[in-house]
Every structure is written in structure tokens, then in C-alpha cells.
Short mmCIF file of C-alpha atoms in Angstrom, two decimals:
data_model
loop_
_atom_site.label_atom_id
_atom_site.label_comp_id
_atom_site.label_asym_id
_atom_site.label_seq_id
_atom_site.Cartn_x
_atom_site.Cartn_y
_atom_site.Cartn_z
CA MET Z 1 12.62 8.93 2.67
CA ILE Z 2 12.48 5.38 4.11
CA THR Z 3 15.17 2.84 3.26
CA THR Z 4 15.90 -0.55 4.75
CA THR Z 5 18.93 -2.59 3.71
CA GLY Z 6 19.40 -6.26 4.51
CA LEU Z 7 16.87 -5.97 7.33
CA SER Z 8 16.49 -9.14 9.39
CA LYS Z 9 14.65 -9.90 12.60
CA VAL Z 10 14.98 -13.18 14.49
CA TYR Z 11 12.94 -14.02 17.58
CA THR Z 12 14.19 -16.58 20.08
CA SER Z 13 11.79 -18.50 22.31
CA ARG Z 14 12.70 -21.52 24.42
CA GLY Z 15 15.89 -21.95 22.46
CA LYS Z 16 14.10 -21.95 19.12
CA GLU Z 17 14.77 -19.22 16.55
CA THR Z 18 12.08 -17.85 14.23
CA ALA Z 19 13.01 -15.50 11.39
CA ALA Z 20 10.32 -12.84 10.89
CA LEU Z 21 12.35 -10.77 8.40
CA ARG Z 22 14.94 -12.19 6.02
CA GLY Z 23 17.10 -9.53 4.39
CA VAL Z 24 14.43 -6.96 3.47
CA ASP Z 25 15.47 -4.16 1.11
CA LEU Z 26 12.82 -1.45 0.89
CA HIS Z 27 12.89 2.05 -0.58
CA VAL Z 28 10.00 4.48 -0.11
CA ARG Z 29 10.37 7.78 -1.95
CA GLU Z 30 9.57 11.10 -0.34
CA GLY Z 31 5.93 12.12 -0.72
CA GLU Z 32 4.53 8.79 -1.91
CA VAL Z 33 2.01 6.38 -0.43
CA TYR Z 34 3.64 2.95 -0.31
CA GLY Z 35 1.75 -0.22 0.51
CA VAL Z 36 3.24 -3.45 1.81
CA VAL Z 37 0.83 -6.32 1.22
CA GLY Z 38 0.91 -9.98 2.15
CA THR Z 39 -0.88 -12.70 4.04
CA SER Z 40 -0.82 -13.10 7.82
CA GLY Z 41 2.64 -14.10 9.02
CA ALA Z 42 4.46 -12.64 6.02
CA GLY Z 43 6.41 -10.23 8.24
CA LYS Z 44 4.56 -6.99 7.41
CA SER Z 45 3.92 -5.78 10.95
CA THR Z 46 7.43 -6.71 12.08
CA LEU Z 47 8.79 -4.65 9.19
CA ILE Z 48 6.85 -1.51 10.10
CA ARG Z 49 7.75 -1.88 13.79
CA CYS Z 50 11.41 -2.09 12.80
CA VAL Z 51 11.07 1.05 10.70
CA ASN Z 52 10.17 3.12 13.78
CA MET Z 53 12.40 0.98 16.03
CA LEU Z 54 9.60 -0.34 18.20
CA GLU Z 55 11.45 -3.54 17.35
CA ARG Z 56 15.22 -3.39 16.99
CA PRO Z 57 16.35 -5.43 13.96
CA SER Z 58 18.70 -8.36 14.42
CA SER Z 59 20.77 -7.06 11.49
CA GLY Z 60 20.58 -4.56 8.64
CA THR Z 61 19.89 -0.83 8.60
CA VAL Z 62 16.88 1.48 8.75
CA THR Z 63 17.18 5.04 7.47
CA VAL Z 64 14.32 7.56 7.74
CA ASP Z 65 14.63 11.12 6.43
CA GLY Z 66 18.40 10.78 6.18
CA VAL Z 67 18.87 9.47 9.73
CA GLU Z 68 20.09 5.90 10.21
CA LEU Z 69 17.93 4.84 13.14
CA THR Z 70 19.75 1.55 13.64
CA ALA Z 71 22.93 3.49 14.42
CA LEU Z 72 21.29 5.38 17.30
CA ARG Z 73 21.59 4.11 20.83
CA GLY Z 74 18.64 2.63 22.68
CA SER Z 75 16.04 -0.10 22.38
CA ALA Z 76 12.30 -0.33 21.89
CA HIS Z 77 11.83 0.13 25.64
CA ARG Z 78 14.70 2.47 26.58
CA ALA Z 79 15.41 4.78 23.67
CA GLY Z 80 18.26 7.27 23.83
CA ARG Z 81 17.71 10.99 23.31
CA GLU Z 82 18.63 10.94 19.60
CA LEU Z 83 16.38 7.96 18.90
CA ARG Z 84 13.48 9.58 20.77
CA GLU Z 85 13.96 12.75 18.73
CA ALA Z 86 14.03 10.77 15.48
CA ARG Z 87 10.85 8.92 16.42
CA ARG Z 88 8.98 12.20 16.86
CA ARG Z 89 9.27 12.70 13.11
CA ILE Z 90 7.49 9.37 12.54
CA GLY Z 91 3.74 9.12 13.19
CA MET Z 92 2.12 5.72 13.80
CA VAL Z 93 -1.50 4.66 13.28
CA PHE Z 94 -2.56 1.33 14.79
CA GLN Z 95 -5.24 -1.18 13.85
CA HIS Z 96 -7.02 -1.05 17.20
CA PHE Z 97 -6.87 2.74 17.71
CA ASN Z 98 -5.18 2.52 21.18
CA LEU Z 99 -7.16 5.46 22.55
CA LEU Z 100 -7.40 6.10 26.28
CA SER Z 101 -11.04 5.61 27.31
CA SER Z 102 -10.70 7.96 30.30
CA ARG Z 103 -9.62 10.89 28.12
CA THR Z 104 -11.71 12.98 25.76
CA VAL Z 105 -10.96 13.06 22.06
CA GLN Z 106 -9.02 16.30 22.45
CA GLU Z 107 -7.08 14.97 25.43
CA ASN Z 108 -6.12 11.86 23.45
CA VAL Z 109 -4.70 14.04 20.68
CA GLU Z 110 -2.91 16.20 23.25
CA LEU Z 111 -1.19 13.23 24.90
CA PRO Z 112 2.01 13.11 22.77
CA LEU Z 113 2.29 16.90 23.07
CA GLU Z 114 1.96 16.61 26.83
CA ILE Z 115 4.79 14.06 26.88
CA THR Z 116 7.06 16.45 24.98
CA GLY Z 117 6.40 19.17 27.56
CA LEU Z 118 4.35 21.58 25.43
CA ASP Z 119 2.38 24.04 27.55
CA ARG Z 120 -1.37 23.57 28.00
CA ALA Z 121 -2.53 26.45 25.79
CA ALA Z 122 -0.27 25.38 22.92
CA ARG Z 123 -1.45 21.75 23.29
CA ARG Z 124 -5.09 22.75 23.09
CA ARG Z 125 -4.48 24.95 20.07
CA LYS Z 126 -2.56 22.23 18.22
CA ALA Z 127 -5.11 19.53 19.05
CA ALA Z 128 -7.97 21.72 17.83
CA GLU Z 129 -6.16 22.28 14.53
CA LEU Z 130 -5.58 18.56 14.05
CA LEU Z 131 -9.17 17.64 14.86
CA GLU Z 132 -10.33 20.19 12.32
CA LEU Z 133 -7.95 18.64 9.79
CA VAL Z 134 -9.41 15.14 10.23
CA GLY Z 135 -13.01 16.36 10.33
CA LEU Z 136 -13.72 15.85 14.04
CA ALA Z 137 -13.71 19.39 15.44
CA ASP Z 138 -17.23 18.85 16.80
CA LYS Z 139 -16.18 15.71 18.71
CA ALA Z 140 -13.42 17.28 20.80
CA ARG Z 141 -15.25 16.81 24.12
CA ASN Z 142 -16.56 13.33 23.36
CA TYR Z 143 -15.03 10.16 24.77
CA PRO Z 144 -13.86 7.25 22.60
CA SER Z 145 -16.86 5.14 23.63
CA GLN Z 146 -19.12 7.70 21.96
CA LEU Z 147 -17.39 7.40 18.57
CA SER Z 148 -17.74 5.06 15.63
CA GLY Z 149 -14.81 2.93 14.48
CA GLY Z 150 -13.99 5.33 11.68
CA GLN Z 151 -14.09 8.31 14.01
CA LYS Z 152 -11.78 6.55 16.47
CA GLN Z 153 -9.30 5.92 13.68
CA ARG Z 154 -9.45 9.59 12.69
CA VAL Z 155 -8.58 10.48 16.27
CA GLY Z 156 -5.67 8.04 16.02
CA ILE Z 157 -4.51 9.76 12.84
CA ALA Z 158 -4.79 13.21 14.44
CA ARG Z 159 -2.74 11.98 17.41
CA ALA Z 160 -0.12 10.55 15.05
CA LEU Z 161 0.20 13.96 13.41
CA ALA Z 162 0.69 15.83 16.69
CA GLY Z 163 4.48 15.88 16.37
CA ASP Z 164 4.40 17.24 12.80
CA PRO Z 165 5.92 14.05 11.38
CA LYS Z 166 7.36 13.73 7.90
CA VAL Z 167 6.48 10.04 7.79
CA LEU Z 168 3.22 8.34 8.71
CA LEU Z 169 3.17 4.58 9.34
CA SER Z 170 -0.12 2.70 9.20
CA ASP Z 171 -0.32 -0.86 10.53
CA GLU Z 172 -3.55 -2.42 9.18
CA ALA Z 173 -5.34 0.81 10.09
CA THR Z 174 -8.49 -0.05 8.12
CA SER Z 175 -8.77 -3.81 8.65
CA ALA Z 176 -11.30 -3.44 11.50
CA LEU Z 177 -13.51 -1.03 9.54
CA ASP Z 178 -16.42 -1.59 7.17
CA PRO Z 179 -15.85 -0.90 3.43
CA GLU Z 180 -17.46 2.55 3.39
CA THR Z 181 -15.54 3.71 6.46
CA THR Z 182 -12.35 2.23 5.00
CA ARG Z 183 -12.79 4.34 1.86
CA SER Z 184 -13.29 7.44 4.00
CA VAL Z 185 -10.14 6.82 6.05
CA LEU Z 186 -8.08 6.07 2.92
CA GLU Z 187 -9.30 9.29 1.31
CA LEU Z 188 -8.16 11.13 4.44
CA LEU Z 189 -4.71 9.53 4.25
CA ARG Z 190 -4.38 10.52 0.59
CA THR Z 191 -5.49 14.08 1.41
CA LEU Z 192 -2.92 14.34 4.20
CA ASN Z 193 -0.28 12.93 1.87
CA GLN Z 194 -1.02 15.61 -0.71
CA GLU Z 195 -1.68 18.61 1.53
CA LEU Z 196 1.03 18.02 4.14
CA GLY Z 197 3.58 16.31 1.89
CA LEU Z 198 3.51 13.25 4.16
CA THR Z 199 5.27 10.08 3.13
CA VAL Z 200 2.93 7.22 4.03
CA LEU Z 201 3.97 3.60 4.53
CA LEU Z 202 0.99 1.35 5.11
CA ILE Z 203 0.73 -2.32 5.93
CA THR Z 204 -2.31 -4.21 4.67
CA HIS Z 205 -3.57 -7.58 3.56
CA GLU Z 206 -6.26 -5.98 1.38
CA MET Z 207 -5.56 -5.46 -2.31
CA ASP Z 208 -8.40 -2.92 -2.49
CA VAL Z 209 -6.42 -0.67 -0.13
CA VAL Z 210 -3.43 -0.79 -2.47
CA LYS Z 211 -5.61 0.00 -5.49
CA SER Z 212 -7.38 2.86 -3.72
CA VAL Z 213 -4.52 4.88 -2.31
CA CYS Z 214 -1.01 3.59 -3.10
CA ASP Z 215 1.54 4.92 -5.58
CA SER Z 216 3.88 1.95 -5.08
CA ALA Z 217 3.62 -1.45 -3.46
CA ALA Z 218 5.62 -4.44 -2.30
CA LEU Z 219 4.53 -8.04 -1.90
CA MET Z 220 5.88 -9.84 1.17
CA ARG Z 221 6.09 -13.57 1.69
CA ASP Z 222 7.90 -15.54 4.40
CA GLY Z 223 9.77 -12.50 5.68
CA ARG Z 224 11.00 -11.40 2.25
CA ILE Z 225 9.93 -8.84 -0.33
CA VAL Z 226 9.35 -10.89 -3.45
CA GLU Z 227 8.22 -8.04 -5.70
CA SER Z 228 8.04 -4.25 -5.53
CA GLY Z 229 7.66 -1.16 -7.70
CA THR Z 230 5.29 1.61 -8.71
CA LEU Z 231 1.81 0.40 -9.60
CA THR Z 232 2.31 1.74 -13.12
CA ASP Z 233 5.46 -0.34 -13.61
CA LEU Z 234 3.92 -3.42 -12.02
CA LEU Z 235 0.91 -3.24 -14.30
CA ALA Z 236 3.19 -3.02 -17.32
CA THR Z 237 5.01 -6.19 -16.30
CA GLY Z 238 3.35 -9.27 -17.67
CA GLU Z 239 4.83 -11.59 -15.03
CA SER Z 240 3.93 -9.36 -12.08
CA GLU Z 241 2.24 -11.36 -9.34
CA LEU Z 242 1.06 -8.15 -7.70
CA ALA Z 243 -0.58 -6.97 -10.91
CA ARG Z 244 -2.41 -10.27 -11.22
CA GLU Z 245 -3.59 -9.96 -7.62
CA LEU Z 246 -4.71 -6.37 -8.17
CA PHE Z 247 -6.58 -7.28 -11.34
CA PRO Z 248 -7.57 -10.95 -11.09
CA LEU Z 249 -8.77 -12.53 -14.31
CA GLY Z 250 -8.87 -16.13 -13.14
CA ALA Z 251 -6.56 -18.96 -14.13
CA PRO Z 252 -5.27 -18.88 -17.72
CA GLY Z 253 -6.23 -22.49 -18.31
CA GLY Z 254 -9.69 -23.89 -18.87
CA SER Z 255 -12.18 -24.74 -21.57
CA GLY Z 256 -12.19 -22.82 -24.81
CA TYR Z 257 -8.44 -22.14 -24.72
CA SER Z 258 -7.19 -25.07 -26.78
CA ASP Z 259 -7.86 -23.84 -30.30
CA GLY Z 260 -6.39 -20.35 -30.29
CA THR Z 261 -3.87 -17.89 -28.89
CA VAL Z 262 -4.65 -16.35 -25.51
CA LEU Z 263 -3.28 -12.87 -24.79
CA GLU Z 264 -3.22 -10.77 -21.65
CA ILE Z 265 -3.42 -7.05 -22.45
CA THR Z 266 -2.58 -4.33 -19.94
CA PHE Z 267 -3.78 -0.82 -20.66
CA GLN Z 268 -3.56 2.47 -18.79
CA GLY Z 269 -3.75 6.20 -19.29
CA ASP Z 270 -4.88 7.39 -22.73
CA SER Z 271 -4.98 3.88 -24.20
CA SER Z 272 -7.69 2.82 -21.73
CA GLY Z 273 -10.27 4.90 -23.57
CA GLN Z 274 -9.54 3.48 -27.01
CA PRO Z 275 -11.77 0.79 -28.59
CA PHE Z 276 -8.74 -1.29 -29.54
CA ILE Z 277 -10.54 -4.64 -29.50
CA SER Z 278 -13.23 -3.57 -31.96
CA GLN Z 279 -10.61 -1.82 -34.11
CA LEU Z 280 -8.50 -4.98 -34.15
CA ALA Z 281 -11.48 -7.13 -35.14
CA ARG Z 282 -12.46 -4.78 -38.00
CA THR Z 283 -8.93 -4.20 -39.27
CA TYR Z 284 -7.97 -7.88 -39.49
CA GLN Z 285 -11.47 -9.36 -39.79
CA ILE Z 286 -10.97 -11.81 -36.95
CA ASP Z 287 -13.27 -13.04 -34.22
CA ILE Z 288 -12.03 -12.13 -30.75
CA ASN Z 289 -13.22 -13.89 -27.62
CA ILE Z 290 -13.00 -11.78 -24.45
CA LEU Z 291 -12.26 -14.20 -21.61
CA GLY Z 292 -11.97 -11.74 -18.72
CA ALA Z 293 -11.34 -8.11 -17.87
CA ALA Z 294 -10.75 -5.86 -14.88
CA VAL Z 295 -10.67 -2.06 -14.99
CA GLU Z 296 -9.88 0.25 -12.06
CA THR Z 297 -8.99 3.89 -11.46
CA ILE Z 298 -5.63 4.31 -9.73
CA GLY Z 299 -4.24 7.72 -8.93
CA GLY Z 300 -6.82 9.33 -11.19
CA ARG Z 301 -5.81 7.16 -14.14
CA GLN Z 302 -7.84 4.32 -15.56
CA VAL Z 303 -5.87 1.10 -15.73
CA GLY Z 304 -6.78 -2.49 -16.33
CA ARG Z 305 -6.09 -5.89 -17.80
CA MET Z 306 -7.92 -8.02 -20.31
CA ARG Z 307 -7.58 -11.62 -21.43
CA VAL Z 308 -8.63 -12.36 -24.99
CA GLN Z 309 -8.45 -15.31 -27.36
CA LEU Z 310 -7.52 -14.98 -31.03
CA PRO Z 311 -8.10 -17.81 -33.49
CA GLY Z 312 -5.01 -19.67 -34.72
CA THR Z 313 -1.44 -20.07 -33.51
CA HIS Z 314 0.97 -17.41 -32.28
CA GLN Z 315 2.55 -17.37 -35.74
CA ASP Z 316 -0.88 -16.68 -37.27
CA ASN Z 317 -1.31 -13.69 -34.94
CA VAL Z 318 2.08 -11.98 -35.16
CA VAL Z 319 0.62 -9.04 -37.08
CA PRO Z 320 -2.46 -8.49 -34.85
CA ILE Z 321 -0.24 -8.70 -31.75
CA GLY Z 322 2.14 -6.16 -33.29
CA TYR Z 323 -0.82 -3.89 -33.98
CA LEU Z 324 -1.88 -3.98 -30.32
CA ARG Z 325 1.63 -3.17 -29.16
CA GLU Z 326 1.77 -0.23 -31.57
CA GLN Z 327 -1.23 1.20 -29.69
CA GLY Z 328 0.91 1.44 -26.55
CA LEU Z 329 -0.52 -1.70 -24.95
CA GLN Z 330 1.40 -4.30 -22.94
CA VAL Z 331 0.67 -7.65 -24.61
CA ASP Z 332 1.75 -11.03 -23.22
CA VAL Z 333 1.09 -14.40 -24.83
CA VAL Z 334 -0.39 -16.77 -22.22
CA THR Z 335 -1.03 -19.88 -24.30
CA THR Z 336 -0.99 -20.71 -27.99
CA ALA Z 337 -2.05 -23.68 -30.09
CA HIS Z 338 0.24 -25.65 -32.38
CA ARG Z 339 -0.79 -26.34 -35.91
CA THR Z 340 -2.26 -29.61 -34.64
CA GLY Z 341 -4.42 -27.68 -32.13
CA ALA Z 342 -2.51 -28.73 -29.00
CA LEU Z 343 -1.38 -26.11 -26.53
CA ALA Z 344 2.24 -25.02 -26.55
#
């Protein structure tokens, strides 16, 4: 549904060039919620603004719903007819709501419909439907100053849906909200994704947002995507930086690690409900030290990671490790002692 290939964006100021995007390849499948996460300055917001051509890339291509937007004439400020038409199929939700204070809630939602030339009765009918959809039907005559932050963002979402888009872009839409309101807005985005078949691309610096609502994710750093994939695949990859960020267990070094073999175990789905640690201890009569664990529910499935320490070297634990893998668990050896007791 959304594909970028070799996407680059270079800004020039006072003769100095700054690369915000450096050859970004991104693929968002139809109907999924895809999160792009990274620290400030990683290039996330530039990426999403290039996707809807609010920023024209310096090089590379952007394709949305089968239309290569970078091949259409126009710029961020003077879009051609074809580019304007393509943009109508892309909704955008902003961090700071961008509501007009002089307009009521309903009038704010009607604004994009007014721009397209829809008649007044049809605009009112459509806006009422959208406000009902986002749970604000009773606020139609209120002004933005009378709303909470979460309610303002719901108005922003309703406005973004006015053109019946197939794609919804969210640029840090929850970063200005408190945790409870953030959960409410994320639940709304997931509901819209499921009920309307919307493809959602969201930009965030919060790992909790990715855990709460995303099917897939990408990690950005210095204008590049350094890792991407479905959350299920990422969690099953022992070297995944994103998985470690989603389920932090602390550094693998530290006291108590020098006289045994430390494993990181990833579990999800049916295996998450199995008492595999106690079964392992009973079956092989070994003492197991649990060093850390994190368990979350993602997409209705329980997933998590655990770090444990087994006595002895890796060679001593080949059979117990094999047993864990037979249970459908992802097992990675973090550190192991030599026969002398030193770490490998």
C-alpha cells in the first residue's frame, strides 16, 4: 500500500547541505498498522511528510495505493491536479491538532469537504457521521477551546477521514497526550484500521505506542531504516535491536553471570502459557536463575522475553537448550563460561 524506494531528502541552508533521509526503503502492507520509531532527528517526520508529498524528496520514489506520487507534477506548495487527487486518498493526523479556533468541531471536520466543493447539506451529513465514528457526536457545536487534548485529537482524526482515505498518516499524534488518553486514541486508530480497512503509518518515539497498536515496525537512525519487520518476526530474532527496546531486560553483563550460561528466551502465542522453566528444572534437575523478564500482549497474543542463567558451560547445557527449542521457543546464548569459569 505504501512503498518508498531509495528515498532521500537533502536540505540546503546557507550553502550547507543536511541529509534528513538517506536512501530509505519502506514497505507498508495494505490493512496493517506500521510504526516508525526513532529518537528526535532520526528523520521520521521528514519521511512521513515525503510520503504525502508535503515535502518533495530529493531522490527516490514514493508509491501509495499503486500511484507513484513522485512522478506526479507539482510541489508541496503548488500541487498539480493529479497530485491533489492522490493526496485526498491520504489522511494526515498531526501532533498539535491544527484545529481552527474560530470554527466549531463540526465546522473543523467539514473544512476539507468544503475545499473539495461538496454542498453544505452533504458536508454536514458526512461530518456528523465522522463525529459519531470517533465518539464526539455530542461535541459538534463546541469550539476547540472547550475540548480536552484527547478530544481535539479525535476531531483531527475525524477531519483526516473526511475524504474517505485508504491511508492514514499519524505524525506523533499521541506525544502531547497523557498515558490514559494516549491509550484511548490508539484504541480508536486500531478500531478504524479494522472497521474501515485503513492502512495506518504512524511516527512515534514511544515504544509503548508500537507495542500497543502496531503490526509491523521500523527503527530509524540518522536518516536510515536500520531494522524493520513484523513484530512477530522481530521478536523471534535474537539480534533484533527493536525487540530488545520493546522488551528491555537490562544489559547482559553484570554480577552473577560469570559461572554459568546465560540464555535469552523469546516466547509467544501458545508457548507463552507453558511452564517451560519449571519443566526444564524438573526434567534435568538443574537450578535456573531468572535474571529478567518482560511479558506483553501484542495484537491479542501474549509475547515476551526472558533472560535465565543455567549452571555450567554451553557444552554442559546443549541438551537443556535443545529441549527449550523443541518447545517452540527462540533461544539465544548471551554469555557462557569456559571450563575455567571465565566468560567466553
